[in-house]
Amino acid sequence: MNYWLMKSEPDTFGIDHLAKAPKRTSGWDGVRNFQARNYMREMRVGDLAFFYHSSTQVPGIAGVAKVVREAYPDRTAFDPKNDHYDADSDPDKPRWYMVDVQLLRKFDRVISLEELRTHASGKLKEMVVLKRGNRLSITPVTKSEWQFIESLADK
DNA sequence: GCCAACGTTGGC
DNA sequence: GCCAACGTTGGC
């Protein structure tokens, strides 16, 4: 089983949107970066992901979701009216993929990026999302990082 | 295949 | 709103 971190802007789609979705499950579409897409294709049913809020007052990790459907073509790429339309994505040979995730847990508090950074020279030294210049919307998380962050959430 | 220009991300 | 960082595009 693998662990991930998935970024989303809460104004567009935050953890509360996922909480209100049927079966607390939703497709994670709109990823338009090759590296992030490749990570999504590595996701397996049962993998866990931190739900990260970006571009907001207090960026940070808001909760935990589970992968419930593995990568399948992201149809929003074929819709000219969609913000994430990509004319170069051919329906016969899709360029972009999405997964479905189910909300498992909303943390009692957002574990802020600021708080995460206080551990950047300790337990979270290698954490991808804390690395300088990181912009990837999907990044892998190690088991030890995962466990440490969950322990912060329960503090 | 190089690299400048451009667009996007995302924290601040 | 600014801007650093970095991915993508396209001319050569």
CSV table of N, CA and C (backbone and C1' of nucleotides) in Angstrom, one decimal, chain B, chain C:
chain,number,residue,atom,x,y,z
B,1,DG,P,17.6,14.3,-28.7
B,1,DG,O5',18.4,15.6,-29.2
B,1,DG,C5',19.8,15.8,-29.0
B,1,DG,C4',20.0,17.3,-28.7
B,1,DG,C3',19.6,17.7,-27.3
B,1,DG,O3',20.6,18.6,-26.9
B,1,DG,C1',18.4,19.0,-28.9
B,2,DC,P,20.8,19.1,-25.5
B,2,DC,O5',20.7,20.7,-25.7
B,2,DC,C5',21.5,21.3,-26.7
B,2,DC,C4',21.1,22.7,-26.9
B,2,DC,C3',20.8,23.5,-25.6
B,2,DC,O3',21.5,24.7,-25.7
B,2,DC,C1',18.9,23.6,-27.0
B,3,DC,P,21.8,25.6,-24.4
B,3,DC,O5',20.6,26.6,-24.4
B,3,DC,C5',20.4,27.5,-25.6
B,3,DC,C4',19.1,28.2,-25.4
B,3,DC,C3',18.7,28.6,-24.0
B,3,DC,O3',18.0,29.8,-24.0
B,3,DC,C1',17.0,27.3,-24.8
B,4,DA,P,18.7,31.1,-23.4
B,4,DA,O5',17.7,32.3,-23.9
B,4,DA,C5',17.5,32.4,-25.3
B,4,DA,C4',16.1,32.7,-25.6
B,4,DA,C3',15.5,33.7,-24.6
B,4,DA,O3',14.6,34.6,-25.3
B,4,DA,C1',14.2,31.7,-24.5
B,5,DA,P,13.9,35.8,-24.6
B,5,DA,O5',12.4,35.2,-24.6
B,5,DA,C5',11.8,34.8,-25.9
B,5,DA,C4',10.4,34.3,-25.6
B,5,DA,C3',9.6,35.2,-24.7
B,5,DA,O3',8.3,35.3,-25.3
B,5,DA,C1',9.7,32.9,-23.9
B,6,DC,P,7.2,36.3,-24.7
B,6,DC,O5',6.2,35.2,-24.0
B,6,DC,C5',5.8,34.1,-24.8
B,6,DC,C4',5.2,33.1,-23.8
B,6,DC,C3',4.3,33.7,-22.8
B,6,DC,O3',3.0,33.2,-23.0
B,6,DC,C1',5.6,32.1,-21.8
B,7,DG,P,1.7,33.7,-22.2
B,7,DG,O5',1.4,32.5,-21.2
B,7,DG,C5',1.3,31.2,-21.8
B,7,DG,C4',1.1,30.2,-20.7
B,7,DG,C3',0.1,30.6,-19.6
B,7,DG,O3',-0.8,29.6,-19.3
B,7,DG,C1',2.2,30.2,-18.6
B,8,DT,P,-1.9,29.7,-18.2
B,8,DT,O5',-1.2,28.9,-17.0
B,8,DT,C5',-0.7,27.6,-17.2
B,8,DT,C4',-0.2,27.1,-15.9
B,8,DT,C3',-1.1,27.3,-14.7
B,8,DT,O3',-1.2,26.1,-14.0
B,8,DT,C1',1.0,28.2,-14.2
B,9,DT,P,-2.2,25.9,-12.8
B,9,DT,O5',-1.2,25.9,-11.5
B,9,DT,C5',-0.1,25.0,-11.6
B,9,DT,C4',0.7,25.2,-10.4
B,9,DT,C3',0.0,25.3,-9.1
B,9,DT,O3',0.6,24.4,-8.2
B,9,DT,C1',1.4,27.2,-9.3
B,10,DG,P,-0.1,23.9,-6.9
B,10,DG,O5',0.3,25.0,-5.8
B,10,DG,C5',1.7,25.1,-5.4
B,10,DG,C4',1.8,26.4,-4.6
B,10,DG,C3',0.7,26.6,-3.6
B,10,DG,O3',1.2,27.0,-2.4
B,10,DG,C1',1.1,28.5,-4.9
B,11,DG,P,0.6,26.8,-1.1
B,11,DG,O5',1.7,27.5,-0.2
B,11,DG,C5',3.1,27.3,-0.4
B,11,DG,C4',3.8,28.6,-0.2
B,11,DG,C3',3.4,29.3,1.1
B,11,DG,O3',4.6,29.9,1.7
B,11,DG,C1',3.1,30.8,-0.8
B,12,DC,P,4.6,30.3,3.2
B,12,DC,O5',4.5,31.9,3.1
B,12,DC,C5',5.5,32.6,2.5
B,12,DC,C4',5.0,34.0,2.1
B,12,DC,C3',4.2,34.7,3.2
B,12,DC,O3',5.1,35.4,4.0
B,12,DC,C1',3.3,35.1,1.1
C,1,DG,P,-5.3,42.2,-7.7
C,1,DG,O5',-3.8,42.7,-7.9
C,1,DG,C5',-3.4,43.7,-6.9
C,1,DG,C4',-2.0,43.5,-6.6
C,1,DG,C3',-1.1,43.1,-7.8
C,1,DG,O3',0.1,43.8,-7.6
C,1,DG,C1',-1.0,41.4,-6.3
C,2,DC,P,1.3,43.8,-8.7
C,2,DC,O5',2.3,42.8,-7.9
C,2,DC,C5',2.8,43.2,-6.6
C,2,DC,C4',3.8,42.2,-6.2
C,2,DC,C3',4.8,41.8,-7.3
C,2,DC,O3',6.1,41.9,-6.7
C,2,DC,C1',3.8,39.9,-6.4
C,3,DC,P,7.4,41.9,-7.7
C,3,DC,O5',7.9,40.4,-7.6
C,3,DC,C5',8.1,39.8,-6.3
C,3,DC,C4',8.3,38.3,-6.5
C,3,DC,C3',9.1,38.0,-7.8
C,3,DC,O3',10.0,36.9,-7.5
C,3,DC,C1',7.1,36.8,-7.8
C,4,DA,P,11.5,37.0,-7.7
C,4,DA,O5',12.0,35.6,-7.1
C,4,DA,C5',11.6,35.2,-5.8
C,4,DA,C4',11.4,33.8,-5.8
C,4,DA,C3',12.4,33.0,-6.7
C,4,DA,O3',12.6,31.8,-5.9
C,4,DA,C1',10.2,32.6,-7.5
C,5,DA,P,13.7,30.8,-6.4
C,5,DA,O5',12.9,29.6,-7.1
C,5,DA,C5',11.9,28.9,-6.3
C,5,DA,C4',11.1,28.0,-7.2
C,5,DA,C3',12.0,27.2,-8.2
C,5,DA,O3',11.7,25.8,-7.9
C,5,DA,C1',10.2,28.2,-9.3
C,6,DC,P,12.6,24.7,-8.6
C,6,DC,O5',11.7,24.3,-9.8
C,6,DC,C5',10.3,24.0,-9.6
C,6,DC,C4',9.6,24.0,-10.9
C,6,DC,C3',10.4,23.2,-12.0
C,6,DC,O3',9.5,22.4,-12.7
C,6,DC,C1',9.5,25.3,-12.8
C,7,DG,P,9.9,21.0,-13.3
C,7,DG,O5',8.7,20.8,-14.3
C,7,DG,C5',7.3,20.9,-13.9
C,7,DG,C4',6.4,21.3,-15.0
C,7,DG,C3',6.7,20.5,-16.3
C,7,DG,O3',5.5,20.2,-16.9
C,7,DG,C1',6.9,22.8,-16.7
C,8,DT,P,5.4,19.3,-18.2
C,8,DT,O5',5.2,20.5,-19.3
C,8,DT,C5',4.1,21.3,-19.2
C,8,DT,C4',4.1,22.3,-20.4
C,8,DT,C3',4.3,21.5,-21.8
C,8,DT,O3',3.2,22.0,-22.6
C,8,DT,C1',5.8,23.4,-21.5
C,9,DT,P,3.1,21.4,-24.1
C,9,DT,O5',3.6,22.7,-24.9
C,9,DT,C5',3.1,24.0,-24.6
C,9,DT,C4',3.9,25.0,-25.5
C,9,DT,C3',4.0,24.5,-27.0
C,9,DT,O3',3.5,25.5,-27.8
C,9,DT,C1',6.1,25.2,-26.1
C,10,DG,P,3.3,25.3,-29.4
C,10,DG,O5',4.5,26.0,-30.0
C,10,DG,C5',4.9,27.3,-29.6
C,10,DG,C4',6.2,27.7,-30.2
C,10,DG,C3',6.4,27.1,-31.6
C,10,DG,O3',7.2,28.0,-32.4
C,10,DG,C1',8.1,26.3,-30.3
C,11,DG,P,7.0,28.1,-33.9
C,11,DG,O5',8.3,29.0,-34.3
C,11,DG,C5',8.7,30.1,-33.4
C,11,DG,C4',10.2,30.2,-33.4
C,11,DG,C3',10.9,30.0,-34.7
C,11,DG,O3',11.9,31.0,-34.9
C,11,DG,C1',11.8,28.5,-33.2
C,12,DC,P,12.6,31.3,-36.3
C,12,DC,O5',13.9,30.4,-36.3
C,12,DC,C5',15.0,30.8,-35.4
C,12,DC,C4',15.9,29.6,-35.2
C,12,DC,C3',16.3,29.0,-36.5
C,12,DC,O3',17.5,29.6,-37.0
C,12,DC,C1',16.0,27.4,-34.7
